[in-house]
Structures are given as C-alpha cells and as structure tokens.
Short mmCIF file of C-alpha atoms in Angstrom, two decimals:
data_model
loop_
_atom_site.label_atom_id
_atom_site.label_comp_id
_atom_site.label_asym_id
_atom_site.label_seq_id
_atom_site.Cartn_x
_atom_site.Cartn_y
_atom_site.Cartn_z
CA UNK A 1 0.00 0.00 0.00
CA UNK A 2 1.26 3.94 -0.50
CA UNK A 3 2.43 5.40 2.39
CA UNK A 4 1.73 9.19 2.78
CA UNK A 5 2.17 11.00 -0.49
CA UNK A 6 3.21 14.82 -0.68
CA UNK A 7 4.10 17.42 -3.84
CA UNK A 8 6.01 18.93 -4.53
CA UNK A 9 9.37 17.52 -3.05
CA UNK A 10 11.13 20.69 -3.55
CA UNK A 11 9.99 24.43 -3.91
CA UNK A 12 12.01 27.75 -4.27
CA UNK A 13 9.40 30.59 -3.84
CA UNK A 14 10.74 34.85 -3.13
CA UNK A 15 9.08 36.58 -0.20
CA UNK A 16 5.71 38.00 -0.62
CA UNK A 17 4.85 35.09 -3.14
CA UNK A 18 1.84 32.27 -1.84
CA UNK A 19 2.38 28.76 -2.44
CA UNK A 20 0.25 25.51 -1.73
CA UNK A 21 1.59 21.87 -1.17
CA UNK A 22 -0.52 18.84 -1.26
CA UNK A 23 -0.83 15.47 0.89
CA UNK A 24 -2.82 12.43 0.01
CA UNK A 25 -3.25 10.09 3.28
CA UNK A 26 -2.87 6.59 3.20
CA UNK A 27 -5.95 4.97 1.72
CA UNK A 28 -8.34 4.57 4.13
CA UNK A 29 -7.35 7.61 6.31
CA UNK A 30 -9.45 10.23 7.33
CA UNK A 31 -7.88 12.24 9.59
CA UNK A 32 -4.31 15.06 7.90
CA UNK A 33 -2.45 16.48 10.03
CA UNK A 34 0.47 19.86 8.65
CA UNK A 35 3.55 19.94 10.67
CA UNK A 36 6.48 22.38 10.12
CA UNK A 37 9.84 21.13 10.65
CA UNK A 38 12.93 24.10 10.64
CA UNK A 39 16.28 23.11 10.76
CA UNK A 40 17.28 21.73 14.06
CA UNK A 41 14.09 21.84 15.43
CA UNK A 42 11.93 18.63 15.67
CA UNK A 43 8.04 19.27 13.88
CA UNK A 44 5.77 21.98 14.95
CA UNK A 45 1.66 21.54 14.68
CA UNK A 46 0.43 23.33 12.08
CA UNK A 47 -3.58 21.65 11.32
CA UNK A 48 -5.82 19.00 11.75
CA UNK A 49 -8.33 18.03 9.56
CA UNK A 50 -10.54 15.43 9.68
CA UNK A 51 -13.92 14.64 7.51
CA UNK A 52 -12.96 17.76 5.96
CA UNK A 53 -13.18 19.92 8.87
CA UNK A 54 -10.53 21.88 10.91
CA UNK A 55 -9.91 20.45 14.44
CA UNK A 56 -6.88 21.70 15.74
CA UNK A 57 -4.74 24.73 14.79
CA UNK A 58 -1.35 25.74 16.34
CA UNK A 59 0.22 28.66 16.74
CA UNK A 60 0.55 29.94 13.20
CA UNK A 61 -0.69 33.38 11.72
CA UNK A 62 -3.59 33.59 9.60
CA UNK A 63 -1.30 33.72 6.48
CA UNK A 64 -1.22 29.72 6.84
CA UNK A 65 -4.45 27.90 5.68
CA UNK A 66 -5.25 24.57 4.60
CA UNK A 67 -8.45 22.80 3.42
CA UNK A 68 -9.67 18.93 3.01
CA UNK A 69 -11.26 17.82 0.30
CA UNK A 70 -13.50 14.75 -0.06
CA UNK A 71 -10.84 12.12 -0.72
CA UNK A 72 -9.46 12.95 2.31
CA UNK A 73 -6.41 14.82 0.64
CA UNK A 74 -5.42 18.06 1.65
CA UNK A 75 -3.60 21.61 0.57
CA UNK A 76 -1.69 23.78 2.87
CA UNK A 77 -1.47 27.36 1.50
CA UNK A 78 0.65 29.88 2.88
CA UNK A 79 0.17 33.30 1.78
CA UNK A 80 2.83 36.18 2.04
CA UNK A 81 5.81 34.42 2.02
CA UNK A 82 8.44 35.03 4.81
CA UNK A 83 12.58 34.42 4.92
CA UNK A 84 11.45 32.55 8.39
CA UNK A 85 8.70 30.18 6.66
CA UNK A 86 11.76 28.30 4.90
CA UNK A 87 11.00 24.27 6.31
CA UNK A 88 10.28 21.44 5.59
CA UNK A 89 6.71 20.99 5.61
CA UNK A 90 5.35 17.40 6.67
CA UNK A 91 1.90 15.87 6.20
CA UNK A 92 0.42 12.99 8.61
CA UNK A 93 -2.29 11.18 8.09
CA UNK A 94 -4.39 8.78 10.50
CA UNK A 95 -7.16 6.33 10.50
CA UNK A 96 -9.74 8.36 12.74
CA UNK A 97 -9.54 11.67 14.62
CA UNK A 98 -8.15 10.49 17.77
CA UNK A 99 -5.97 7.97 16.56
CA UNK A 100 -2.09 8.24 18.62
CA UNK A 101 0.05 6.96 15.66
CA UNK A 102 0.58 9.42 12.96
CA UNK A 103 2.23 8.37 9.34
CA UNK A 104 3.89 10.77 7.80
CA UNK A 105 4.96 11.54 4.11
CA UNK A 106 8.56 11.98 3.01
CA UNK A 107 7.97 16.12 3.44
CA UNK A 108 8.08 19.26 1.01
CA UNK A 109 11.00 21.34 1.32
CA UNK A 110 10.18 25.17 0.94
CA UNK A 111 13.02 27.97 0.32
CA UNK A 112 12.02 31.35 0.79
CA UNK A 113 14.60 33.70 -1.20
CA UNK B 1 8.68 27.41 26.18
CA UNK B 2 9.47 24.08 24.91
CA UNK B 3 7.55 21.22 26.44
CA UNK B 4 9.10 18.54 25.16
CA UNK B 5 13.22 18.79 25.51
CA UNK B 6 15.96 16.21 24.17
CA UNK B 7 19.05 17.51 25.85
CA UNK B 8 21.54 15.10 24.07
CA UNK B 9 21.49 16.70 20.34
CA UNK B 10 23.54 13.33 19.50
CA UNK B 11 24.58 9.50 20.75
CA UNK B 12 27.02 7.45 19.31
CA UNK B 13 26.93 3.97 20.18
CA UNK B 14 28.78 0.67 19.43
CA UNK B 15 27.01 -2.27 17.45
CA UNK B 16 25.56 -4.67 19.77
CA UNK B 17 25.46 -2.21 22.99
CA UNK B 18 22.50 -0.73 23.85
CA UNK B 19 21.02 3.11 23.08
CA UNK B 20 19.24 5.04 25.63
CA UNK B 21 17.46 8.16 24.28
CA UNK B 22 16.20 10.14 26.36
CA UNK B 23 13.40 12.57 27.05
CA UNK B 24 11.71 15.07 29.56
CA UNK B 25 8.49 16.82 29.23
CA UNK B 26 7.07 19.77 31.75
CA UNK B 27 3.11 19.79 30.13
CA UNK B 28 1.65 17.38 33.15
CA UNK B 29 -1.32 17.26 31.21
CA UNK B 30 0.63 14.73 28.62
CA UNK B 31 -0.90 11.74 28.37
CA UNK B 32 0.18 10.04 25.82
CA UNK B 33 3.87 9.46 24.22
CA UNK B 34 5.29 8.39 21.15
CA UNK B 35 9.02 7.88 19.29
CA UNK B 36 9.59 8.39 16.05
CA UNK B 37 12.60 7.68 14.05
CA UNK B 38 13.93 9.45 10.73
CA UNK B 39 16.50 9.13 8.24
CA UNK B 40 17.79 11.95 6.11
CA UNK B 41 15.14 12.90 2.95
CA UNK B 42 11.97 11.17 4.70
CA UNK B 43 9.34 11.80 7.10
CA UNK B 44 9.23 10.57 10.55
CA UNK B 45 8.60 6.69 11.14
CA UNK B 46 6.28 5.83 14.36
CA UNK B 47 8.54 3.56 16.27
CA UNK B 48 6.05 3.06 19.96
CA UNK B 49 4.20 4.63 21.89
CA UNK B 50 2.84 4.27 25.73
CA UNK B 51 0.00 5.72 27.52
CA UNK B 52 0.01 7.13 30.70
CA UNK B 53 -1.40 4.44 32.61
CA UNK B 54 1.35 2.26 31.62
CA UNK B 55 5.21 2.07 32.99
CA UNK B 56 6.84 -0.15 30.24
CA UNK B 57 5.79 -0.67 26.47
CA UNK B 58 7.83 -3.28 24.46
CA UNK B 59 7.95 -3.89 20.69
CA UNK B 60 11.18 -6.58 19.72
CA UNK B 61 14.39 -4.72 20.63
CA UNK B 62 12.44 -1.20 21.57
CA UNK B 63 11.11 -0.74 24.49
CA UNK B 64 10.13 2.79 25.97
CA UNK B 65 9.97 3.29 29.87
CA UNK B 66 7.55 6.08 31.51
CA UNK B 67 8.47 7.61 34.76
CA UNK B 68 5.30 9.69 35.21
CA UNK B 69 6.63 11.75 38.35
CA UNK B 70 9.79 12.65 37.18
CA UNK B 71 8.41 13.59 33.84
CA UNK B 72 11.00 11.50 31.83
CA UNK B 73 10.73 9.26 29.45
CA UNK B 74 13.30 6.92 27.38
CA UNK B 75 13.67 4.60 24.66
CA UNK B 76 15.74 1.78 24.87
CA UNK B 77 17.02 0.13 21.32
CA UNK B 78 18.92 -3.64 22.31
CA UNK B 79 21.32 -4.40 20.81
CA UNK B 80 21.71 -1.88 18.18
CA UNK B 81 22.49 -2.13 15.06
CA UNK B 82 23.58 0.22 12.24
CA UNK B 83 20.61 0.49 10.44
CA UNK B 84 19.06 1.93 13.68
CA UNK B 85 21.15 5.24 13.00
CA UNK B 86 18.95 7.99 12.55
CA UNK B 87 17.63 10.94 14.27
CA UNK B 88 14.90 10.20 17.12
CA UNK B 89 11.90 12.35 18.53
CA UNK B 90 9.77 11.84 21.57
CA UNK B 91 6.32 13.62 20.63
CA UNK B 92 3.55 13.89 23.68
CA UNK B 93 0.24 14.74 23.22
CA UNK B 94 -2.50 15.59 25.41
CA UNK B 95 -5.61 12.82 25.42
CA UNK B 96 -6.23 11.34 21.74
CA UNK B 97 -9.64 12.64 21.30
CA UNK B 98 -10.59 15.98 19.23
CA UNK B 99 -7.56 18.95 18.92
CA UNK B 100 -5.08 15.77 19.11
CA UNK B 101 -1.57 16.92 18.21
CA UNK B 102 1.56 15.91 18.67
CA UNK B 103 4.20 18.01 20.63
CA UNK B 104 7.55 17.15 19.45
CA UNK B 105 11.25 17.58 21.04
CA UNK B 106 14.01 18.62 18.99
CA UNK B 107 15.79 15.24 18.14
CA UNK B 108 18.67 13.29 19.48
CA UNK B 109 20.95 12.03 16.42
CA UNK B 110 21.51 8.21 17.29
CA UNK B 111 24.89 6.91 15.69
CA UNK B 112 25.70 3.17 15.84
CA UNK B 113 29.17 2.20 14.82
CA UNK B 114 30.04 -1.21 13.40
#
C-alpha cells in the first residue's frame, strides 16, 4: 500500500509570493495532520483536519491555511511568504480523529529567497 | 517554552550495545507518548508509543519506559544495530480525542558504529 504522499518535493518561492503543497493520506485515512519542521528543530503543529473539517490549529498566523477535500487529501497554503517560513513541511495522516500513531509523508521542502 | 526537551542533540553507540534516548516533558497534562525515528530525505517513522497508565511498552528490541513523576521518558534500542542510525523524537500529546496533536522535542541524532 502507498504510504503518505506529498508534492512537490522541492519548492524555491521569493518573499511576498503564496504557495500551496498537497498530501494524500494513506488509503483509508481520514484524519491530515500539517507539521512544520525548521532546521534543528523537531516538527511543529500546524492543522488537523478530519472529515474535511478543521480540528486543531497551532500557533501559526492567519497567512497559513489549509483545506480537506472529499478524498481525504489536503492543501496547505501559505500566503505572504516570509525568509522565516523556509522548512520542511510534513503531512500525517491517521485512520480516525483520535488515533495516537501518525504516518507521515517523506515532506516538502520550501526555500524562501 | 518548549515542552518537550531532548538535551543530548547526538549519541554514538557501538554495534551490539545498547542506546538510551532520552526525554523530559514539563506539560503534566501529557498523556500520551510516542518515538519516532527518521532518516535523512523522509518523514518521521512511528517507532512506539505508551500511555500514561502504563510504565513499560515493548515492541522486539524497543522498548520505551515512563516515569510519570519525574516527567521522563526513554527509549531503549537492544542491541543496536547500524541500520538503527537515525535521528529520534519523543512527541507527547494531550488525550487522543478531538484537537489531538503531537508536541515534538528537537531530536537526538543516534549513531551506531560497526
């Protein structure tokens, strides 16, 4: 079976710019979760989604966004660019909302010039 | 204020011996604890977990060990083996039901030399 899928792998994007990433869960998952992971620093909570709804949020601004869609995969946009939003961003999915294992995908690397 | 800390940014280990990662956490309303390993270009791996009202969770050569009032927790890889090098985070969350999220430390780079 596919494990957590995400696109694109790489992205260069100049500040001010928006960009979106996608995740598709693991078939059968309902339940996307956006972490951001900078350099040295282990992954911060962006979302949760589940049945297409927001459940959680972290402590990001209201330039980062993300939706669900019926398949259960999911977009992350992030509006405004910033030198400081340079990450790696990581998608998890999970069976049901309050599942404790997460799977995540491989991650989308973002560079903010 | 981070809530999860990994105070050894590295290990380095013989083949054979045994790891032990280890992790404290200040949020007493944790409840639940997981370790996940990753390698260089891929996402985090779920390793284990234990829940609260446990002391000891085993899973082949991992086991994790919960000391509730000291706020610590640690994983213990035996024996270790090369393949097991890769950089290790101890996530908490609190409960699993609605708003679940995972608070992660910053990573302790595990190296095991042959």
């Amino acid at each position: 079976d596919a494990g957590v899928t995400q696109s694109p792998t790489h992205l260069i994007k100049t500040r001010g710019q928006h960009v979106t990433l996608r995740c598709s869960p693991i078939s059968g998952h309902k339940s996307v979760s956006w972490y951001q992971q900078v350099l040295g620093q282990g992954p911060q909570f962006i979302f949760q989604y589940y049945e297409k709804e927001e459940r959680g949020r972290g402590n990001f601004p209201d330039r980062f966004s993300a939706r669900q869609f019926p398949n259960y995969s999911s977009e992350l946009n992030v509006n405004a660019l910033l030198l400081g939003d340079s990450a790696l961003y990581l998608c998890a999915s999970s069976f049901a909302l309050a599942s404790g294992e997460q799977y995540f995908g491989p991650g989308t690397r973002l560079t903010v010039t | 204020d981070q809530q999860v800390k990994q105070n050894s940014p590295s290990l380095s280990v013989q083949e054979g011996r045994i790891s032990i990662l280890n992790c404290d956490y200040t949020n007493s309303m944790f409840d639940y604890f997981l370790w996940y390993k990753k390698y260089p270009a891929e996402g985090p791996t779920f390793l284990i977990s234990i829940s609260s009202i446990k002391d000891k969770n085993e899973d082949g050569r991992f086991t994790v060990f919960l000391n509730k009032s000291a706020k610590h927790l640690s994983l213990h890889i035996v024996p270790s083996q090369p393949g097991d090098s890769a950089v290790y985070f101890c996530a908490a969350s609190v409960g699993r039901g609605s708003n679940y999220k995972l608070t992660f430390g910053k990573g302790t780079l595990l190296t095991v030399n042959p």
